[in-house]
Amino acid sequence: MSSSPSTIRVAIIGGGLAGAAVLRGLLRYPHIAVDMYESRPTFREEGPGLVFAQSTQDTLVAIDPDLVQCLDRAGAVLTACELRIATGSHAGRKMEVNGFEEGKNVGRQALLTEMLRGIPPRMMHPGTEISSVMELPSDQGLLLVFADGSQKQYDIVIGADGAHGFTRQLVLGPNENMVKPHSTGFWTLPMKVPLRRAQQAMGMEFLDPRNPRLVAWIGNGTTMMHGLYNNGSEVEIVIFGNSDDSVEEDGSSSPSWAKLFSPEEFQEMFAGNRLPACQGMVNLIQSVYTVQVAAICQLEHTPAPTYVTKNICLIGDCAQSMLPLQGAHVSIAIEQALILSTLLGRLPSKAAIPAALQAYDQVCRPRADLAAQSSAETGFLATGRAPGIGLNADLLQQQLRHKWEFLNTGDIDTPRATASAIMDQLLGAEVTWTF
């Protein structure tokens, strides 16, 4: 990577959606030279599909107007979103939820592929393992040392390597309680099936491609979700569960990645879910997992006291992992990518880097903490495990009605302007910014 003395050199560590969003944002600024590193052989994004509300789509446009087209090229399906009760006397009842009316469903890997399409190959470094990141003397920046012995120098490192990445330790030090994610007691089981097969098992009512719907069914300890993806040719089923058996960890052992059930145990969890759509999802999963059902444990971080040092910052799940039920993890990561790329794009010099990162931290970290707390609360509500509420439809309606508003009805220009004003204040400048 060649650069002039005034060029800001940025290394993004982690090749998922958060890193790709920052990369796309930084490409708009000619004074920034950026590389993206991924330790795996290819750039990959794993996990259940995502729902992009209109506000998150607007944030994508602010990062790069072509990113919404990436959604369409990735097979996104515009869909109505619903929350319904799966069991008990109110089975089938629809919850009225503000900010959860409509979104675009898209597969993670398909979207990542489109976001990285056309990026100059010289910026992309899959299969590259980083051995260490070292601070250079005299404010010369950071030195990345790679497993093959090669080295590169950068002015900024952006950690986007997920909940299990190493960059969180670069910011927070060796404190295991802060660095390692811990178990939440929740688990996730995603599965994709062809549309026709899903319709045969679940019925046509909620799987009409002429009226696409993403439906989440609130059960006793579980949420069952289904929606159309890949231009409506596939149905993704996602089961969220609360195992009610999370344990305290001593920091010396890694949390479990998997939650295992026998087919009989899995069937028993949904004994009260008699609606055809719900029973169809159970049957589809059991047709694949005939010996043992393997779900993925959901982990989260202890909230960090900071996301930054003077030249390193964290973004996405690396900064604050959270439960996915509310979709806050993707909304927050995209917001962070916009604010961070905006601030770095405004850098007048390398000396201003600490001010830009401090402004990013002051604006983005409190909102991510709020999102993580809200996601945890929503997890208990949506699995019928909230104390004093359970599966009481009226109380659920009351608690869920406003849960999505802070994510999906905000104004992205305000936090951008706030972050820019904080940066200017730290630099001693007085500038009024509008976007």
CSV table of C-alpha atoms in Angstrom, one decimal:
chain,number,residue,atom,x,y,z
A,1,MET,CA,0.0,0.0,0.0
A,2,SER,CA,1.7,3.2,-1.2
A,3,SER,CA,0.8,6.5,0.4
A,4,SER,CA,1.9,10.1,0.6
A,5,PRO,CA,2.9,11.6,4.0
A,6,SER,CA,-0.5,13.1,4.4
A,7,THR,CA,-2.4,9.9,3.7
A,8,ILE,CA,-4.2,8.3,6.7
A,9,ARG,CA,-3.5,4.6,6.6
A,10,VAL,CA,-6.3,2.4,8.0
A,11,ALA,CA,-6.3,-1.3,8.7
A,12,ILE,CA,-9.6,-3.1,9.2
A,13,ILE,CA,-9.3,-6.4,11.0
A,14,GLY,CA,-12.2,-8.6,10.3
A,15,GLY,CA,-14.0,-9.2,7.0
A,16,GLY,CA,-17.7,-9.3,8.0
A,17,LEU,CA,-20.5,-6.9,7.4
A,18,ALA,CA,-19.3,-4.3,10.0
A,19,GLY,CA,-15.8,-4.2,8.4
A,20,ALA,CA,-17.2,-4.1,4.9
A,21,ALA,CA,-19.5,-1.2,5.8
A,22,VAL,CA,-16.6,0.8,7.2
A,23,LEU,CA,-14.5,0.0,4.1
A,24,ARG,CA,-17.3,1.2,1.8
A,25,GLY,CA,-17.6,4.4,3.8
A,26,LEU,CA,-13.8,5.1,3.8
A,27,LEU,CA,-13.5,4.6,0.1
A,28,ARG,CA,-15.2,7.9,-0.5
A,29,TYR,CA,-12.3,9.8,1.0
A,30,PRO,CA,-9.2,10.2,-1.2
A,31,HIS,CA,-6.9,11.0,1.7
A,32,ILE,CA,-7.6,7.6,3.3
A,33,ALA,CA,-5.8,4.4,2.2
A,34,VAL,CA,-7.5,1.3,3.6
A,35,ASP,CA,-6.8,-2.5,3.8
A,36,MET,CA,-9.1,-5.2,5.2
A,37,TYR,CA,-7.7,-8.4,6.7
A,38,GLU,CA,-9.5,-11.7,7.4
A,39,SER,CA,-7.8,-14.7,9.0
A,40,ARG,CA,-10.2,-17.2,7.2
A,41,PRO,CA,-9.5,-18.1,3.6
A,42,THR,CA,-12.6,-16.2,2.4
A,43,PHE,CA,-14.6,-13.2,3.6
A,44,ARG,CA,-17.6,-14.8,5.4
A,45,GLU,CA,-20.6,-13.7,7.4
A,46,GLU,CA,-22.4,-16.5,9.2
A,47,GLY,CA,-25.6,-16.7,11.1
A,48,PRO,CA,-29.3,-16.1,10.5
A,49,GLY,CA,-30.6,-13.7,7.9
A,50,LEU,CA,-31.0,-10.0,8.7
A,51,VAL,CA,-33.9,-7.6,8.6
A,52,PHE,CA,-33.1,-4.0,7.4
A,53,ALA,CA,-35.7,-1.5,8.6
A,54,GLN,CA,-36.1,1.6,6.5
A,55,SER,CA,-33.9,3.6,9.0
A,56,THR,CA,-31.1,1.2,8.5
A,57,GLN,CA,-31.5,1.3,4.8
A,58,ASP,CA,-31.2,5.1,5.0
A,59,THR,CA,-28.0,4.7,7.0
A,60,LEU,CA,-26.6,2.4,4.3
A,61,VAL,CA,-27.4,5.1,1.7
A,62,ALA,CA,-25.5,7.7,3.8
A,63,ILE,CA,-22.5,5.4,3.9
A,64,ASP,CA,-22.6,4.7,0.2
A,65,PRO,CA,-25.7,5.2,-2.0
A,66,ASP,CA,-24.9,1.9,-3.8
A,67,LEU,CA,-25.3,-0.2,-0.7
A,68,VAL,CA,-29.1,-0.3,-0.9
A,69,GLN,CA,-28.7,-1.7,-4.4
A,70,CYS,CA,-26.4,-4.3,-2.8
A,71,LEU,CA,-29.4,-5.4,-0.8
A,72,ASP,CA,-31.5,-5.9,-3.9
A,73,ARG,CA,-28.7,-7.8,-5.7
A,74,ALA,CA,-28.3,-10.0,-2.7
A,75,GLY,CA,-31.9,-11.2,-3.1
A,76,ALA,CA,-33.5,-9.1,-0.3
A,77,VAL,CA,-37.3,-9.5,0.1
A,78,LEU,CA,-39.4,-6.5,1.2
A,79,THR,CA,-41.6,-8.0,3.9
A,80,ALA,CA,-44.2,-7.1,6.5
A,81,CYS,CA,-43.0,-7.9,10.0
A,82,GLU,CA,-45.3,-9.5,12.7
A,83,LEU,CA,-45.1,-10.7,16.3
A,84,ARG,CA,-47.7,-13.3,17.3
A,85,ILE,CA,-48.5,-15.5,20.2
A,86,ALA,CA,-47.7,-19.2,19.5
A,87,THR,CA,-49.4,-21.0,22.5
A,88,GLY,CA,-52.1,-20.7,25.1
A,89,SER,CA,-55.6,-19.1,24.9
A,90,HIS,CA,-54.3,-16.2,22.8
A,91,ALA,CA,-52.5,-18.4,20.2
A,92,GLY,CA,-52.4,-16.6,16.9
A,93,ARG,CA,-52.9,-13.1,18.4
A,94,LYS,CA,-50.9,-10.4,16.6
A,95,MET,CA,-48.9,-7.9,18.7
A,96,GLU,CA,-49.0,-4.3,17.6
A,97,VAL,CA,-45.4,-3.1,17.7
A,98,ASN,CA,-44.2,0.4,16.6
A,99,GLY,CA,-41.2,0.4,14.3
A,100,PHE,CA,-41.5,-3.3,13.5
A,101,GLU,CA,-43.9,-3.0,10.5
A,102,GLU,CA,-41.7,-3.6,7.4
A,103,GLY,CA,-38.1,-4.4,6.4
A,104,LYS,CA,-35.9,-6.1,3.8
A,105,ASN,CA,-34.9,-9.7,4.6
A,106,VAL,CA,-31.5,-10.6,3.3
A,107,GLY,CA,-29.0,-13.4,3.8
A,108,ARG,CA,-25.7,-12.4,5.5
A,109,GLN,CA,-23.3,-14.0,3.1
A,110,ALA,CA,-25.2,-12.9,0.0
A,111,LEU,CA,-25.1,-9.3,1.3
A,112,LEU,CA,-21.4,-9.4,2.2
A,113,THR,CA,-20.6,-10.7,-1.2
A,114,GLU,CA,-22.4,-7.8,-2.9
A,115,MET,CA,-20.8,-5.2,-0.6
A,116,LEU,CA,-17.3,-6.4,-1.4
A,117,ARG,CA,-18.0,-6.8,-5.1
A,118,GLY,CA,-15.8,-4.4,-7.1
A,119,ILE,CA,-13.5,-3.5,-4.2
A,120,PRO,CA,-9.9,-3.3,-5.6
A,121,PRO,CA,-8.2,-6.6,-4.8
A,122,ARG,CA,-5.1,-4.8,-3.4
A,123,MET,CA,-7.3,-3.8,-0.4
A,124,MET,CA,-8.6,-7.3,0.3
A,125,HIS,CA,-6.4,-9.7,2.3
A,126,PRO,CA,-8.3,-13.0,3.1
A,127,GLY,CA,-6.4,-15.8,4.7
A,128,THR,CA,-4.0,-13.4,6.5
A,129,GLU,CA,-3.3,-14.1,10.1
A,130,ILE,CA,-2.0,-11.2,12.2
A,131,SER,CA,0.4,-12.2,15.0
A,132,SER,CA,0.6,-8.9,16.8
A,133,VAL,CA,-0.2,-5.2,16.7
A,134,MET,CA,2.5,-3.0,18.2
A,135,GLU,CA,2.6,0.7,19.1
A,136,LEU,CA,5.5,2.5,17.3
A,137,PRO,CA,7.5,5.2,19.2
A,138,SER,CA,7.1,8.9,18.6
A,139,ASP,CA,3.5,8.7,17.4
A,140,GLN,CA,4.5,6.9,14.3
A,141,GLY,CA,1.4,4.7,14.4
A,142,LEU,CA,0.9,1.0,14.6
A,143,LEU,CA,2.9,-2.0,13.2
A,144,LEU,CA,1.0,-5.1,12.1
A,145,VAL,CA,3.1,-8.2,12.2
A,146,PHE,CA,1.8,-11.1,10.2
A,147,ALA,CA,2.2,-14.9,10.7
A,148,ASP,CA,4.5,-15.1,7.7
A,149,GLY,CA,6.9,-12.6,9.3
A,150,SER,CA,5.9,-9.6,7.1
A,151,GLN,CA,5.0,-6.2,8.5
A,152,LYS,CA,2.9,-3.2,7.6
A,153,GLN,CA,2.5,0.2,9.2
A,154,TYR,CA,-0.8,2.0,9.8
A,155,ASP,CA,-2.1,5.1,11.5
A,156,ILE,CA,-5.4,3.5,12.6
A,157,VAL,CA,-6.6,0.0,13.3
A,158,ILE,CA,-10.3,-0.8,13.3
A,159,GLY,CA,-11.3,-4.0,15.1
A,160,ALA,CA,-14.2,-5.6,13.4
A,161,ASP,CA,-13.3,-9.3,14.1
A,162,GLY,CA,-16.5,-10.2,16.0
A,163,ALA,CA,-17.2,-11.5,19.5
A,164,HIS,CA,-14.3,-13.9,19.5
A,165,GLY,CA,-11.7,-11.7,17.8
A,166,PHE,CA,-8.5,-10.5,19.4
A,167,THR,CA,-8.8,-6.7,18.8
A,168,ARG,CA,-11.0,-6.2,21.8
A,169,GLN,CA,-8.0,-7.1,23.9
A,170,LEU,CA,-5.9,-4.4,22.1
A,171,VAL,CA,-8.2,-1.8,23.6
A,172,LEU,CA,-9.2,-3.3,26.9
A,173,GLY,CA,-6.1,-5.1,27.9
A,174,PRO,CA,-5.9,-8.7,29.3
A,175,ASN,CA,-9.0,-8.4,31.6
A,176,GLU,CA,-10.7,-11.7,30.8
A,177,ASN,CA,-14.0,-10.5,32.2
A,178,MET,CA,-14.0,-7.6,29.7
A,179,VAL,CA,-12.4,-9.3,26.7
A,180,LYS,CA,-14.2,-12.7,26.6
A,181,PRO,CA,-18.0,-13.0,25.8
A,182,HIS,CA,-20.1,-14.9,28.3
A,183,SER,CA,-23.1,-17.1,28.0
A,184,THR,CA,-26.6,-15.5,28.1
A,185,GLY,CA,-28.7,-18.7,28.5
A,186,PHE,CA,-30.2,-18.1,25.0
A,187,TRP,CA,-29.5,-20.2,21.9
A,188,THR,CA,-30.4,-20.0,18.2
A,189,LEU,CA,-31.1,-22.6,15.6
A,190,PRO,CA,-31.4,-21.4,11.9
A,191,MET,CA,-32.3,-23.5,8.9
A,192,LYS,CA,-33.2,-22.7,5.3
A,193,VAL,CA,-35.5,-24.7,3.1
A,194,PRO,CA,-37.0,-24.3,-0.4
A,195,LEU,CA,-40.2,-22.3,-0.4
A,196,ARG,CA,-42.3,-25.2,-1.8
A,197,ARG,CA,-41.1,-27.6,0.9
A,198,ALA,CA,-41.8,-25.0,3.7
A,199,GLN,CA,-45.3,-24.4,2.3
A,200,GLN,CA,-46.0,-28.2,2.3
A,201,ALA,CA,-45.0,-28.4,6.0
A,202,MET,CA,-46.3,-25.1,7.3
A,203,GLY,CA,-49.2,-24.2,5.1
A,204,MET,CA,-49.7,-21.3,2.7
A,205,GLU,CA,-51.2,-18.7,5.1
A,206,PHE,CA,-47.9,-17.1,6.2
A,207,LEU,CA,-45.8,-18.1,3.2
A,208,ASP,CA,-47.5,-16.4,0.3
A,209,PRO,CA,-44.7,-14.9,-1.9
A,210,ARG,CA,-47.3,-12.3,-3.1
A,211,ASN,CA,-47.6,-11.1,0.5
A,212,PRO,CA,-44.2,-11.7,2.1
A,213,ARG,CA,-44.2,-11.7,5.9
A,214,LEU,CA,-41.6,-12.2,8.5
A,215,VAL,CA,-43.4,-13.7,11.5
A,216,ALA,CA,-42.0,-14.3,15.0
A,217,TRP,CA,-44.1,-16.6,17.2
A,218,ILE,CA,-43.8,-16.1,21.0
A,219,GLY,CA,-43.9,-19.4,22.9
A,220,ASN,CA,-43.1,-20.8,26.3
A,221,GLY,CA,-39.3,-20.4,26.4
A,222,THR,CA,-38.9,-20.1,22.6
A,223,THR,CA,-39.5,-17.8,19.7
A,224,MET,CA,-40.1,-19.3,16.3
A,225,MET,CA,-39.4,-17.1,13.3
A,226,HIS,CA,-39.8,-17.6,9.6
A,227,GLY,CA,-39.4,-15.3,6.5
A,228,LEU,CA,-38.7,-15.3,2.8
A,229,TYR,CA,-35.2,-14.8,1.5
A,230,ASN,CA,-33.2,-15.1,-1.8
A,231,ASN,CA,-35.8,-13.3,-3.9
A,232,GLY,CA,-38.6,-15.4,-2.3
A,233,SER,CA,-37.2,-18.8,-3.3
A,234,GLU,CA,-36.2,-19.9,0.2
A,235,VAL,CA,-37.7,-19.8,3.7
A,236,GLU,CA,-35.4,-19.3,6.6
A,237,ILE,CA,-36.6,-20.7,9.9
A,238,VAL,CA,-34.9,-19.5,13.1
A,239,ILE,CA,-35.7,-20.8,16.6
A,240,PHE,CA,-34.6,-18.7,19.6
A,241,GLY,CA,-34.7,-20.3,23.0
A,242,ASN,CA,-34.0,-19.6,26.6
A,243,SER,CA,-32.5,-22.6,28.2
A,244,ASP,CA,-32.9,-21.2,31.7
A,245,ASP,CA,-29.7,-22.8,32.7
A,246,SER,CA,-27.0,-20.2,32.2
A,247,VAL,CA,-24.1,-20.5,34.6
A,248,GLU,CA,-21.6,-18.1,36.1
A,249,GLU,CA,-18.2,-18.4,34.4
A,250,ASP,CA,-15.0,-17.9,36.2
A,251,GLY,CA,-13.1,-16.4,33.2
A,252,SER,CA,-10.8,-19.4,33.0
A,253,SER,CA,-12.9,-21.4,30.6
A,254,SER,CA,-14.5,-20.6,27.3
A,255,PRO,CA,-18.3,-20.5,27.1
A,256,SER,CA,-20.0,-23.3,25.3
A,257,TRP,CA,-20.7,-22.8,21.6
A,258,ALA,CA,-23.5,-25.3,21.3
A,259,LYS,CA,-26.7,-26.4,23.0
A,260,LEU,CA,-27.7,-30.0,22.3
A,261,PHE,CA,-31.1,-31.6,22.5
A,262,SER,CA,-32.4,-35.0,21.7
A,263,PRO,CA,-35.2,-35.1,19.2
A,264,GLU,CA,-37.6,-35.9,22.0
A,265,GLU,CA,-36.4,-33.0,24.1
A,266,PHE,CA,-36.8,-30.7,21.2
A,267,GLN,CA,-40.3,-31.9,20.4
A,268,GLU,CA,-41.3,-31.5,24.0
A,269,MET,CA,-40.3,-27.8,24.0
A,270,PHE,CA,-43.0,-27.1,21.4
A,271,ALA,CA,-45.8,-29.4,22.8
A,272,GLY,CA,-48.0,-26.4,23.4
A,273,ASN,CA,-47.4,-24.8,20.0
A,274,ARG,CA,-50.3,-26.3,18.1
A,275,LEU,CA,-50.6,-23.8,15.2
A,276,PRO,CA,-49.9,-25.4,11.8
A,277,ALA,CA,-47.1,-23.0,11.0
A,278,CYS,CA,-45.3,-23.7,14.3
A,279,GLN,CA,-45.7,-27.4,14.1
A,280,GLY,CA,-44.5,-27.3,10.5
A,281,MET,CA,-41.3,-25.6,11.6
A,282,VAL,CA,-40.7,-28.3,14.3
A,283,ASN,CA,-41.2,-31.1,11.7
A,284,LEU,CA,-38.9,-29.5,9.2
A,285,ILE,CA,-36.1,-29.2,11.8
A,286,GLN,CA,-36.6,-32.7,13.0
A,287,SER,CA,-36.4,-34.0,9.4
A,288,VAL,CA,-32.9,-32.7,9.3
A,289,TYR,CA,-31.7,-33.3,12.9
A,290,THR,CA,-32.7,-36.9,13.3
A,291,VAL,CA,-30.2,-37.9,16.0
A,292,GLN,CA,-29.3,-34.8,17.9
A,293,VAL,CA,-30.5,-31.1,17.5
A,294,ALA,CA,-27.6,-28.7,17.7
A,295,ALA,CA,-28.3,-25.0,18.4
A,296,ILE,CA,-25.8,-22.2,18.7
A,297,CYS,CA,-25.3,-20.6,22.1
A,298,GLN,CA,-25.7,-16.8,22.2
A,299,LEU,CA,-23.0,-14.9,23.9
A,300,GLU,CA,-22.5,-11.3,24.9
A,301,HIS,CA,-19.8,-9.0,26.3
A,302,THR,CA,-19.7,-7.1,29.5
A,303,PRO,CA,-20.2,-3.5,28.5
A,304,ALA,CA,-16.8,-1.9,27.8
A,305,PRO,CA,-15.6,1.3,29.5
A,306,THR,CA,-14.3,2.5,26.1
A,307,TYR,CA,-14.2,1.3,22.5
A,308,VAL,CA,-11.0,3.2,21.6
A,309,THR,CA,-7.4,4.0,22.3
A,310,LYS,CA,-5.6,6.9,20.6
A,311,ASN,CA,-5.3,4.9,17.4
A,312,ILE,CA,-7.4,1.7,17.7
A,313,CYS,CA,-11.2,1.4,17.8
A,314,LEU,CA,-13.8,-1.3,17.9
A,315,ILE,CA,-17.0,-1.7,15.9
A,316,GLY,CA,-19.9,-4.2,15.7
A,317,ASP,CA,-19.9,-7.4,17.7
A,318,CYS,CA,-16.3,-6.8,18.6
A,319,ALA,CA,-17.3,-3.6,20.5
A,320,GLN,CA,-20.5,-5.0,22.1
A,321,SER,CA,-22.1,-8.3,21.2
A,322,MET,CA,-25.8,-8.6,22.0
A,323,LEU,CA,-28.8,-10.9,21.5
A,324,PRO,CA,-30.0,-10.9,17.9
A,325,LEU,CA,-33.8,-11.1,18.5
A,326,GLN,CA,-34.3,-7.3,18.2
A,327,GLY,CA,-32.0,-6.9,15.2
A,328,ALA,CA,-30.1,-4.2,17.1
A,329,HIS,CA,-26.7,-5.8,16.4
A,330,VAL,CA,-26.9,-5.0,12.7
A,331,SER,CA,-28.6,-1.6,13.1
A,332,ILE,CA,-26.0,-0.5,15.6
A,333,ALA,CA,-23.0,-1.8,13.5
A,334,ILE,CA,-24.2,0.0,10.4
A,335,GLU,CA,-24.7,3.3,12.4
A,336,GLN,CA,-21.2,2.9,13.9
A,337,ALA,CA,-19.7,2.4,10.4
A,338,LEU,CA,-21.4,5.6,9.2
A,339,ILE,CA,-20.3,7.7,12.2
A,340,LEU,CA,-16.7,6.3,12.2
A,341,SER,CA,-16.2,6.7,8.4
A,342,THR,CA,-17.6,10.3,8.6
A,343,LEU,CA,-15.2,11.3,11.4
A,344,LEU,CA,-12.2,9.7,9.8
A,345,GLY,CA,-13.2,11.4,6.5
A,346,ARG,CA,-13.0,14.7,8.3
A,347,LEU,CA,-9.5,14.2,9.6
A,348,PRO,CA,-7.4,17.3,8.8
A,349,SER,CA,-4.2,15.4,9.8
A,350,LYS,CA,-2.9,12.4,11.6
A,351,ALA,CA,-2.6,14.4,14.8
A,352,ALA,CA,-6.4,14.6,14.9
A,353,ILE,CA,-6.9,10.9,15.0
A,354,PRO,CA,-7.4,10.6,18.8
A,355,ALA,CA,-10.0,13.3,18.7
A,356,ALA,CA,-12.0,11.5,16.0
A,357,LEU,CA,-11.9,8.2,17.9
A,358,GLN,CA,-12.9,9.8,21.2
A,359,ALA,CA,-15.9,11.5,19.5
A,360,TYR,CA,-16.8,8.1,18.0
A,361,ASP,CA,-16.7,6.5,21.4
A,362,GLN,CA,-18.7,9.2,23.2
A,363,VAL,CA,-21.5,9.0,20.6
A,364,CYS,CA,-21.6,5.3,19.7
A,365,ARG,CA,-20.9,3.5,23.0
A,366,PRO,CA,-23.9,4.7,25.0
A,367,ARG,CA,-26.2,3.8,22.2
A,368,ALA,CA,-24.8,0.3,21.8
A,369,ASP,CA,-25.1,-0.2,25.6
A,370,LEU,CA,-28.7,0.9,25.4
A,371,ALA,CA,-29.3,-1.5,22.5
A,372,ALA,CA,-27.7,-4.4,24.3
A,373,GLN,CA,-29.9,-3.8,27.3
A,374,SER,CA,-33.0,-3.5,25.2
A,375,SER,CA,-32.1,-6.7,23.3
A,376,ALA,CA,-31.7,-8.6,26.5
A,377,GLU,CA,-35.1,-7.4,27.7
A,378,THR,CA,-36.7,-8.2,24.4
A,379,GLY,CA,-35.1,-11.7,24.5
A,380,PHE,CA,-37.0,-12.5,27.7
A,381,LEU,CA,-40.2,-11.0,26.5
A,382,ALA,CA,-40.2,-12.7,23.1
A,383,THR,CA,-39.5,-16.1,24.7
A,384,GLY,CA,-42.3,-15.7,27.3
A,385,ARG,CA,-39.8,-15.6,30.1
A,386,ALA,CA,-40.1,-12.0,31.4
A,387,PRO,CA,-40.8,-12.1,35.1
A,388,GLY,CA,-44.4,-11.1,35.9
A,389,ILE,CA,-45.4,-11.1,32.2
A,390,GLY,CA,-44.8,-14.6,30.8
A,391,LEU,CA,-47.2,-15.3,28.0
A,392,ASN,CA,-49.9,-12.8,29.2
A,393,ALA,CA,-50.8,-11.3,25.8
A,394,ASP,CA,-52.0,-8.0,27.2
A,395,LEU,CA,-48.8,-7.4,29.2
A,396,LEU,CA,-46.6,-8.5,26.3
A,397,GLN,CA,-48.4,-6.1,24.0
A,398,GLN,CA,-47.8,-3.3,26.5
A,399,GLN,CA,-44.1,-4.1,26.9
A,400,LEU,CA,-43.3,-4.8,23.3
A,401,ARG,CA,-45.2,-2.0,21.6
A,402,HIS,CA,-42.3,0.6,21.9
A,403,LYS,CA,-39.3,-1.7,21.9
A,404,TRP,CA,-38.2,-1.1,18.3
A,405,GLU,CA,-38.8,2.7,18.2
A,406,PHE,CA,-35.3,3.8,19.3
A,407,LEU,CA,-33.8,1.6,16.6
A,408,ASN,CA,-36.1,2.3,13.7
A,409,THR,CA,-37.5,5.8,14.0
A,410,GLY,CA,-34.3,7.8,14.7
A,411,ASP,CA,-32.5,10.5,12.7
A,412,ILE,CA,-29.0,9.4,11.7
A,413,ASP,CA,-27.9,13.0,10.9
A,414,THR,CA,-28.2,14.0,14.6
A,415,PRO,CA,-25.6,11.6,16.0
A,416,ARG,CA,-23.3,12.3,13.0
A,417,ALA,CA,-23.5,16.0,13.7
A,418,THR,CA,-23.1,15.4,17.4
A,419,ALA,CA,-20.0,13.3,16.8
A,420,SER,CA,-18.5,15.9,14.4
A,421,ALA,CA,-19.2,18.7,17.0
A,422,ILE,CA,-17.4,16.7,19.7
A,423,MET,CA,-14.5,16.1,17.4
A,424,ASP,CA,-14.3,19.8,16.6
A,425,GLN,CA,-14.5,20.7,20.3
A,426,LEU,CA,-11.6,18.4,21.1
A,427,LEU,CA,-9.6,20.0,18.3
A,428,GLY,CA,-10.5,23.5,19.4
A,429,ALA,CA,-12.4,24.2,16.3
A,430,GLU,CA,-15.8,25.9,15.9
A,431,VAL,CA,-17.6,24.6,12.9
A,432,THR,CA,-21.3,23.9,12.2
A,433,TRP,CA,-21.9,20.7,10.3
A,434,THR,CA,-24.9,19.6,8.4
A,435,PHE,CA,-25.4,16.4,6.3
